[in-house]
Every structure is written in C-alpha cells, then in structure tokens.
Coordinates of C-alpha atoms and ligand atoms in Angstrom, one line a residue:
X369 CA 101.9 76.7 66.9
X370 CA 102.1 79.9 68.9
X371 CA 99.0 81.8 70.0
X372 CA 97.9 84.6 71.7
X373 CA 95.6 83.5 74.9
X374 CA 93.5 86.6 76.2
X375 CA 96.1 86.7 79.1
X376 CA 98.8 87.0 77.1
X377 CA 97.4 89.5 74.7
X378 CA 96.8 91.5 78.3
X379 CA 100.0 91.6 79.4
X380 CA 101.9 92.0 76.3
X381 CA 99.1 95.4 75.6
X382 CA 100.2 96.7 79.2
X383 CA 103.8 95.9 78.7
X384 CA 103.7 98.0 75.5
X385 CA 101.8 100.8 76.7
X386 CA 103.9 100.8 79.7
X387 CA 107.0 101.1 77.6
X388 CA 105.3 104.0 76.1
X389 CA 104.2 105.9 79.0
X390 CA 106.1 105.0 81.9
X391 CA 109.6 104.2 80.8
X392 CA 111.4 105.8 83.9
X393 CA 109.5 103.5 86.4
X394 CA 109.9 100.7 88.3
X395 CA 107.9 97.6 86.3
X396 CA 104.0 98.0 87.8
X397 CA 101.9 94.8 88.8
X398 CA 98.7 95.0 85.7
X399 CA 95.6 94.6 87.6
X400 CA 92.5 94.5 84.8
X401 CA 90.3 97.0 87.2
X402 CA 92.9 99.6 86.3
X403 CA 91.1 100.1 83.3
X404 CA 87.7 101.7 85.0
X405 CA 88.7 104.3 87.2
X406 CA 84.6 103.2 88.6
X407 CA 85.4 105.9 91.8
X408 CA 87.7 108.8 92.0
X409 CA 89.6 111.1 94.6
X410 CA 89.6 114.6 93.0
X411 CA 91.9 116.2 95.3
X412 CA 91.7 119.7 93.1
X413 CA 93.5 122.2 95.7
X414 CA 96.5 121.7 98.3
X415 CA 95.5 124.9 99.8
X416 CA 94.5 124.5 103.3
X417 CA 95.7 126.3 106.5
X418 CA 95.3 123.8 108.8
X419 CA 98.7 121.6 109.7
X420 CA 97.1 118.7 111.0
X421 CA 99.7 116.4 112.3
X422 CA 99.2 113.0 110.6
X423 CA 98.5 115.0 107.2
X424 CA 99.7 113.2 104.3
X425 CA 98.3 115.8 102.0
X426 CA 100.7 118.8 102.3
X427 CA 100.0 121.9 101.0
X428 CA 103.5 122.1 98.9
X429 CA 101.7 123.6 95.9
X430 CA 99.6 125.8 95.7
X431 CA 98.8 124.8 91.5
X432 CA 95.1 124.5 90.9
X433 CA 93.8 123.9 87.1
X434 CA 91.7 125.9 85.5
X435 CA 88.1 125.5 85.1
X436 CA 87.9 124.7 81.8
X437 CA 90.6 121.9 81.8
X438 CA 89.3 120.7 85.3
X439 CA 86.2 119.9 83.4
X440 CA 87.4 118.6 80.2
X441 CA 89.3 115.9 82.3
X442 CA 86.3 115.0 84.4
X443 CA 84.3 114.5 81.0
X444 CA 87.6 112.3 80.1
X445 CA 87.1 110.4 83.3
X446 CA 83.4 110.1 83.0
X447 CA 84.0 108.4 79.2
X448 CA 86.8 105.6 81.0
X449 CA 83.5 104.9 83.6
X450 CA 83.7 107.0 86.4
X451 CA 80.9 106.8 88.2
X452 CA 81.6 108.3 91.4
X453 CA 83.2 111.6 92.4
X454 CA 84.9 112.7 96.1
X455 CA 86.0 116.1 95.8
X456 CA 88.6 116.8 98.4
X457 CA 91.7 119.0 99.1
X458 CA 92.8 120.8 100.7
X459 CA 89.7 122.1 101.6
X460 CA 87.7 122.1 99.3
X461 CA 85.5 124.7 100.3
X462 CA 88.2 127.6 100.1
X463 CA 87.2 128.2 96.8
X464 CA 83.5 127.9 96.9
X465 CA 82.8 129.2 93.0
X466 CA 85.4 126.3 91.7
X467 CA 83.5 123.7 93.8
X468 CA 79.9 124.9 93.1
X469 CA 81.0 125.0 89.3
X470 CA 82.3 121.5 89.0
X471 CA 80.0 119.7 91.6
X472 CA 77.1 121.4 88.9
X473 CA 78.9 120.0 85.9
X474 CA 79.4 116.4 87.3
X475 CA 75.9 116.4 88.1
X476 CA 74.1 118.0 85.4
X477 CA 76.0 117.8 82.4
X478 CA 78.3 114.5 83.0
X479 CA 75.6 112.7 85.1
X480 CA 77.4 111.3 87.7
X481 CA 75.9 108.7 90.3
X482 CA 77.3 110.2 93.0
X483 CA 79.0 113.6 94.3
X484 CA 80.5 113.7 97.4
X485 CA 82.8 116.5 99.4
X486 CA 85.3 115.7 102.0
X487 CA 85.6 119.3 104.3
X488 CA 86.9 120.1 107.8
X489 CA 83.5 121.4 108.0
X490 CA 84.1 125.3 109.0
X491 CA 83.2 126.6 105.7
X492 CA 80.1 124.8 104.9
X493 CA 77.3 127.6 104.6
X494 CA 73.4 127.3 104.0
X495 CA 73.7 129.9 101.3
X496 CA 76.8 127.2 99.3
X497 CA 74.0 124.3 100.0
X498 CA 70.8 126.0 98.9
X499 CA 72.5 126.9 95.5
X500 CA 73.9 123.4 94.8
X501 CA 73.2 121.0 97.7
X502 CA 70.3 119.0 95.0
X503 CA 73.8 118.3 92.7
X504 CA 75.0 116.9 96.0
X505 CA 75.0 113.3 97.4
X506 CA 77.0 113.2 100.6
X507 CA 78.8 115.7 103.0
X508 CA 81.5 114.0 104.5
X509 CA 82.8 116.0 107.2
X510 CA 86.4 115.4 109.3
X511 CA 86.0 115.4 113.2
X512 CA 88.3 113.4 115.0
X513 CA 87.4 114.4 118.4
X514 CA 84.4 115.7 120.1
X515 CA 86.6 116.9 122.5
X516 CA 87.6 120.6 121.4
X517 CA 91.1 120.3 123.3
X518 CA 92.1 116.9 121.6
X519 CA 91.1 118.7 118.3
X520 CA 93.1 121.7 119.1
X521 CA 95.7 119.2 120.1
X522 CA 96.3 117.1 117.0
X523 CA 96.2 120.0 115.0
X524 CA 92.6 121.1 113.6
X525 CA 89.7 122.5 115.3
X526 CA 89.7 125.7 116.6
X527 CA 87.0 125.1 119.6
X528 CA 83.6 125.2 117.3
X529 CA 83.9 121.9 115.4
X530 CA 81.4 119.7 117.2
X531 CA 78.6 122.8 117.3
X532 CA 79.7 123.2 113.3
X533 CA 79.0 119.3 113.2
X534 CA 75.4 119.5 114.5
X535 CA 74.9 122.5 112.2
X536 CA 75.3 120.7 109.0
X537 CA 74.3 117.9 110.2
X538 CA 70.9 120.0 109.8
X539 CA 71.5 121.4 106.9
X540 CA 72.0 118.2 105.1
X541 CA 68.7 117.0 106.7
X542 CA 67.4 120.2 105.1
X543 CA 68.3 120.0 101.9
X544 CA 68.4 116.0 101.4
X545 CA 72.6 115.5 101.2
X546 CA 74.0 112.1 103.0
X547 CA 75.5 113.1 106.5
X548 CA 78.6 111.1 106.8
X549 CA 81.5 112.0 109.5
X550 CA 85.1 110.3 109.1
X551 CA 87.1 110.5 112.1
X552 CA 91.5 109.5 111.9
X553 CA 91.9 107.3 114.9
X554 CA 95.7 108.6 115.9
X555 CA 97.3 108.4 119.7
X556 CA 94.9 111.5 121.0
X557 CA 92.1 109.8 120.3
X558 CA 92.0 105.7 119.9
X559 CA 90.9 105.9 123.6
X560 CA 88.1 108.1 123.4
X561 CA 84.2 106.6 123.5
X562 CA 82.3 108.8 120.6
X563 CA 78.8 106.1 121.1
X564 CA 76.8 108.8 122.6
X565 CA 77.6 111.7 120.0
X566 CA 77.3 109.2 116.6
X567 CA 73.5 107.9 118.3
X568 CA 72.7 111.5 118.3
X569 CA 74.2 112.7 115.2
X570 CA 73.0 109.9 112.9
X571 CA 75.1 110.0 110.0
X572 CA 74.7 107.3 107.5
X573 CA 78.1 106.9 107.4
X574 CA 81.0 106.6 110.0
X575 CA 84.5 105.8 108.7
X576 CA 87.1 105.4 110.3
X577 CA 90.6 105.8 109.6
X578 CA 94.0 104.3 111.1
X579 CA 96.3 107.1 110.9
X580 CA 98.4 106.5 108.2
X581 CA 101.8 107.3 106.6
X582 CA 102.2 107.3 103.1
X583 CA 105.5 107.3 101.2
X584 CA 106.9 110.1 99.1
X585 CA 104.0 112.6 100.4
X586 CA 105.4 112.4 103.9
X587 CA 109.1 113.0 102.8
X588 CA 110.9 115.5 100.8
X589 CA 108.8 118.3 101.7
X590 CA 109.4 121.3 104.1
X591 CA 106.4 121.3 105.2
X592 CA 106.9 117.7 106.3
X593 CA 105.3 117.2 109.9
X594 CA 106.1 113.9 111.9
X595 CA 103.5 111.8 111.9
X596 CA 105.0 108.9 113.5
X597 CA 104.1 110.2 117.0
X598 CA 100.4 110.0 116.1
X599 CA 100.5 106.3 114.8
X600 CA 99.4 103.5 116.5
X601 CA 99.5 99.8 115.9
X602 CA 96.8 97.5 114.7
X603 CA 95.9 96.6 118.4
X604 CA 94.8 100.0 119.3
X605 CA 92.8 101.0 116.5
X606 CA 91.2 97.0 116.8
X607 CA 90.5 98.1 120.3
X608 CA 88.9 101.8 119.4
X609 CA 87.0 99.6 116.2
X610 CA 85.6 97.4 119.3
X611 CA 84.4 99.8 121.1
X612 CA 82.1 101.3 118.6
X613 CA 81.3 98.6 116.7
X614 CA 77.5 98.7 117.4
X615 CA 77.2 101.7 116.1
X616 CA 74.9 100.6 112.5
X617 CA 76.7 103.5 110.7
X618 CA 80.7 101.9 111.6
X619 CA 83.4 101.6 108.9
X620 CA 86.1 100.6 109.8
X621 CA 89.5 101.0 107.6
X622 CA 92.7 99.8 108.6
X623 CA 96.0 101.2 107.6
X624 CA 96.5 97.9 105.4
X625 CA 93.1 97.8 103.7
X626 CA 93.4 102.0 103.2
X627 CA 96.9 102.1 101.8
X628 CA 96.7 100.9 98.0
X629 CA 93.3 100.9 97.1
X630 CA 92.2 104.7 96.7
X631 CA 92.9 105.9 93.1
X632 CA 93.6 109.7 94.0
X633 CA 93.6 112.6 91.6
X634 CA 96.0 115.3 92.4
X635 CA 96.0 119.4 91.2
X636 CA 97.0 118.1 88.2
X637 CA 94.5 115.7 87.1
X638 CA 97.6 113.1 87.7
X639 CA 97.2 110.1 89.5
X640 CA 98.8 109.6 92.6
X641 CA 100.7 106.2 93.3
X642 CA 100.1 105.0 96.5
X643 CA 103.1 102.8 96.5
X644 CA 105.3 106.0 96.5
X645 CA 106.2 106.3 93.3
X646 CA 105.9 108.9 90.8
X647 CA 102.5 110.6 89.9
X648 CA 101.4 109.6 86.5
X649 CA 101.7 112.0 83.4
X650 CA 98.1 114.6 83.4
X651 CA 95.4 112.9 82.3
X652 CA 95.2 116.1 80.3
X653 CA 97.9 115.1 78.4
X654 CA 97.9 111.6 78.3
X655 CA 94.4 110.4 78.8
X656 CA 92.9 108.1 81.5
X657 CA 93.9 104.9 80.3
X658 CA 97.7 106.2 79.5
X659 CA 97.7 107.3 83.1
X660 CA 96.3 104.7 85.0
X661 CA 98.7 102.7 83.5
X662 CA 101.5 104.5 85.4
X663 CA 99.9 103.6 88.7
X664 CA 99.8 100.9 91.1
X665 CA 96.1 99.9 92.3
X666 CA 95.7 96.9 94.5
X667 CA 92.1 95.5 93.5
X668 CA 92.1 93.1 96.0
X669 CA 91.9 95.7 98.9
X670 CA 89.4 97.6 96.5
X671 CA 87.2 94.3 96.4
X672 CA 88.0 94.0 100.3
X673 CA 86.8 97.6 100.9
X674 CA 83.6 96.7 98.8
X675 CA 80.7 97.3 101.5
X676 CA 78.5 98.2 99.2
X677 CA 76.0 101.2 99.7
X678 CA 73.4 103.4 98.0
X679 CA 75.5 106.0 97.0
X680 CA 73.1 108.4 95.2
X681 CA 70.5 111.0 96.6
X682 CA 67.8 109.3 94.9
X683 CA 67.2 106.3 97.1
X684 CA 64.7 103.5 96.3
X685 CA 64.9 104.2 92.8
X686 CA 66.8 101.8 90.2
X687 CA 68.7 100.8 93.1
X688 CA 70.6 98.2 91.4
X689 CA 72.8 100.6 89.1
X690 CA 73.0 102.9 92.1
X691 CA 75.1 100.2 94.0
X692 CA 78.5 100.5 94.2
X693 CA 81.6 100.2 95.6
X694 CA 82.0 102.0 99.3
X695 CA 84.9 104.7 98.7
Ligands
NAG1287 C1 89.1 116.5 127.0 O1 90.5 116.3 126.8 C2 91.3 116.9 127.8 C3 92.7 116.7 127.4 O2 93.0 115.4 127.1 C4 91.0 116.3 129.1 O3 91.8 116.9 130.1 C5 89.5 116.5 129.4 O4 89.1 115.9 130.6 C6 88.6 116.0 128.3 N1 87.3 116.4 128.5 C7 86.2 115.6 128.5 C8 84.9 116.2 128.7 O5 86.4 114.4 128.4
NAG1288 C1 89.1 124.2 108.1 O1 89.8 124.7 107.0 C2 89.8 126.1 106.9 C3 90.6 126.4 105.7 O2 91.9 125.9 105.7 C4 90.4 126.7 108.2 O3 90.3 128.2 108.1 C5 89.6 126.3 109.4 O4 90.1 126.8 110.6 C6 89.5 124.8 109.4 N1 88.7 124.3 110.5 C7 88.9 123.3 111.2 C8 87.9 123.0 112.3 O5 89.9 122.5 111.0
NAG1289 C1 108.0 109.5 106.5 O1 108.9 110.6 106.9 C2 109.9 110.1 107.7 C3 110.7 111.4 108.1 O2 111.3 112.0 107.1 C4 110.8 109.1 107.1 O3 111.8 108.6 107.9 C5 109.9 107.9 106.7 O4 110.7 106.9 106.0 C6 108.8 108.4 105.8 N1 107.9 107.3 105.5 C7 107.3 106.5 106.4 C8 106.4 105.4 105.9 O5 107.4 106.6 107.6
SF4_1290 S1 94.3 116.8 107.2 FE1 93.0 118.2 106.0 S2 92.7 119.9 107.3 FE2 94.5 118.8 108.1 S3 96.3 119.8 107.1 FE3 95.7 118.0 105.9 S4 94.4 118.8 104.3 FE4 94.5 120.4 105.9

C-alpha cells in the first residue's frame, strides 16, 4: 500500500510550492531550516558613497521601501520566527530617521531578541544613540585597518576611522550597546598585527572576514569594481586567523563557511540567493515562507557558524532563550 512518510510529504509540499513560486528557476536543494528565517540581514538601502574595493554590495539602486511596508514585512518576519535583526546597507546610518524608526519598532512593538547595525562608523552620533541606543543590542562597526593609509588604500576611510573607532567604542560603553568591530581580511591587510589595538579596544566581538566574491552581485553591474586583486587564498587568511587567535573576542569566517549561510534581505524585502541566482519574489507580495522557498540556504554552514553567544542587551537574564545562533 502507498503511504506518505513525513519525508515524503516534505518534499512533495516544497516541490509544489516551488512549482508555484519559483517556476523560472533552477530546481533548489529543501533544507527544513528554510522555514525559520531565526536571523536576518536587512540590507534596507544601497546608498553609500564609499567604493570599497571588494564590495559585493553595489550601490546599483538607489530603491528603498517605505516605512510603512518596511514594517509590515518585519512584523511578517517576526510571525515566520525571526528573532534576530542586522540592519545593514549601504550605510545604514545615511538615513538616520528610517533607522531610528525601524530599530524602535523591532524593539518595542515586535519584540525582537536582538538589534544590531552594521556601519562604516563615520556617522554614528551621541545625539542617534541617546534617542534609541536602549532599543539597541550591538554596534558592529567596519575597520579593516588601523592603518589610515591601508584604509584609504582599499577604498574606505578617509584618515579619522580609528579615532571614530575609540569614540563609539565609548559611546556604546555609555549607553550599554555590544561593541563589536568586523574587519575584511583582503591583500592590504592579511599581513598586518591588530593584537595591540583589539586588547585596548575590547569589543565583545571580533569577526573576521575572508574577502569574498559573490556571484551575480559582482557582475552585470557598471559599478562593478574588481575584486579579485584583493582576494587571497585560504593560506593567508589561516595565517592572519593565526596571528590573532588569542585574542578572546576572535571570529573567524572563511570564504567557504561565509558564502551560503547568511539569509540577506535586500531593498526589497526579497531574499537574496547566495548561490547567484535570482532574488526571491517580495516578501511583501509573497510572504516569508513563499520566499524562502525561492532561495538556496546551506544549514550545514549555518550550524558550522553556530558559536553561540548572548545576543541581547539584557545579559544574565533568561539567558537560555537569549542564546542563539552567532550571525
Ligand atoms: C601604514 O601603511 C603604509 C603603507 O602600506 C606603510 O608605509 C606604513 O609604514 C604603515 N604605517 C605603520 C605605522 O605601520
Ligand atoms: C562611511 O559612509 C559614509 C556614507 O557613505 C561616508 O560619507 C563616509 O566617508 C564613510 N566613512 C568611512 C570611514 O568609510
Ligand atoms: C566577478 O566578476 C568578474 C568580472 O566580471 C567575473 O569574471 C567573475 O566570474 C565574477 N564572479 C566571480 C566569483 O569572480
Ligand atoms: S563595503 Fe560598505 S562602505 Fe564599502 S562600498 Fe560596500 S557598502 Fe559601501
């Protein structure tokens, strides 16, 4: 006699909804986690002036949504289990009022565990933190250098970044927001020793990045910059991970481990497919589930990624449900 198994019943439900969403793709590999988009990338503005060399994330729209839909589809991703938000860009901090007005939403009205922003740093001001820095959980900002002239020479940093760094560094101090730095190990800098400056900065958080190329972001755009003259090969970023590997704050993430297992938001509230494919259909059109479908997310580098972390302001508390996946 035929039967369903749970399996089967799986597959056959993403084949179907696959058919209905995503007919003009390439078949997708179903991976279960797709369902619980746990931690997201909200990547809600191209804008940025800056042409950093390796940048995968070129400005070639300039689209941003509109409040009101931004925050109906961050309630829609709160309801499929989000739990964790990265706003990025872009820089995020062009357009302070947007950021202020969803970081405040997320945190008082949707709840979220954690809020974090990913910025070049320069426009971080006391007066943006006083106003909303208690609906924020970590500061993440770039610096790949704390040399000024290998900053000016791979394409961001226009002489101030490291004083900037030490300034918010402060500020988060001040107003109780995770300090964490994340630094793109490319060619200008894999040889550099950064020991002294993270002991004295202290962030709770140092990740590092092999540069990284990703398909169909990288081509097919004017704006396209090579970035193959900044990569460099496992060895090198193995030997820049060696160097600073006593530092108690040191995450490393390798090109392989980096590539598949983000699940990135773009302008449109579409997800982004990391294996170069299409973005999915808006989850304002579509819903999360419809979408996520459309994507290809590699759990198995999400589960290798998983150093887990508190990831909320309030540490000590309940700090069982506050654990979570490191993003
Ligand atoms: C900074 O980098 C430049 C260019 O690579 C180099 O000439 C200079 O010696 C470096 N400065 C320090 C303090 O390491
Ligand atoms: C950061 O981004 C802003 C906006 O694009 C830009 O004006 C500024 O120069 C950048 N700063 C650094 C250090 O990259
Ligand atoms: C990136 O862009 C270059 C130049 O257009 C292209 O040759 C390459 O295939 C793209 N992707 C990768 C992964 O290098
Ligand atoms: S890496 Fe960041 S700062 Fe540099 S161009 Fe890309 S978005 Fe702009």
């Amino acid at each position: 006699m035929f039967s369903l198994t749970p399996l089967h019943s799986l597959f056959l439900a993403v084949f179907l909804a696959f058919f209905a969403a995503c007919t003009t793709k390439k078949p997708i590999k179903p991976s279960k986690a797709s369902k619980c988009p746990i931690s997201v990338n909200y990547h809600f503005t191209r804008q940025c002036n800056k042409e950093c060399g390796f940048c995968f994330h070129t400005a070639s729209t300039s689209h941003v949504e509109n409040i009101e839909d931004a925050k109906r589809g961050l309630a829609l991703l709160k309801a499929a289990g989000m739990k964790k938000i990265n706003f990025a860009g872009g820089e995020p901090f062009l357009d302070k009022s947007r950021l202020g007005q969803m970081i405040d939403y997320c945190k008082e009205v949707l709840h979220l565990e954690s809020i974090s922003i990913v910025t070049n740093g320069s426009l971080v001001t006391r007066k943006f933190l006083a106003k909303h820095g208690h609906n924020i959980d970590i500061l993440a900002v770039s610096c790949d250098s704390f040399n000024e002239s290998t900053n000016i020479a791979i394409g961001r940093g226009s002489g101030d970044q490291v004083s900037k760094l030490y300034e918010i560094r402060d500020l988060c101090l001040e107003y109780g927001i995770k300090f964490k730095i994340n630094t793109v190990v490319c060619r200008l800098n894999f040889q550099e020793d950064m020991n002294l400056f993270i002991e004295d900065l202290q962030p709770f958080r140092w990740k590092c990045f092999q540069v990284l190329i990703v398909d169909g972001e990288n081509e097919s755009d004017i704006r396209l910059r090579d970035a193959r003259k900044f990569l460099i090969n496992d060895e090198e970023f193995e030997s820049f991970c060696n160097a600073h590997r006593r530092q108690k704050s040191f995450v490393p993430e390798s090109n392989a481990l980096m590539a598949k297992s983000y699940i990135i938001l773009d302008e449109y509230m579409r997800f982004l497919d990391r294996d170069g494919r299409e973005p999915s259909p808006s989850i304002l059109k579509v819903g999360v589930d419809k979408a996520l479908e459309c994507v290809y997310w590699d759990e198995d580098s999400f589960r290798a990624r998983g150093g887990e972390y508190e990831w909320s302001r309030d540490q000590g508390s309940c700090s069982e449900t506050h654990k979570g996946l490191d993003w």
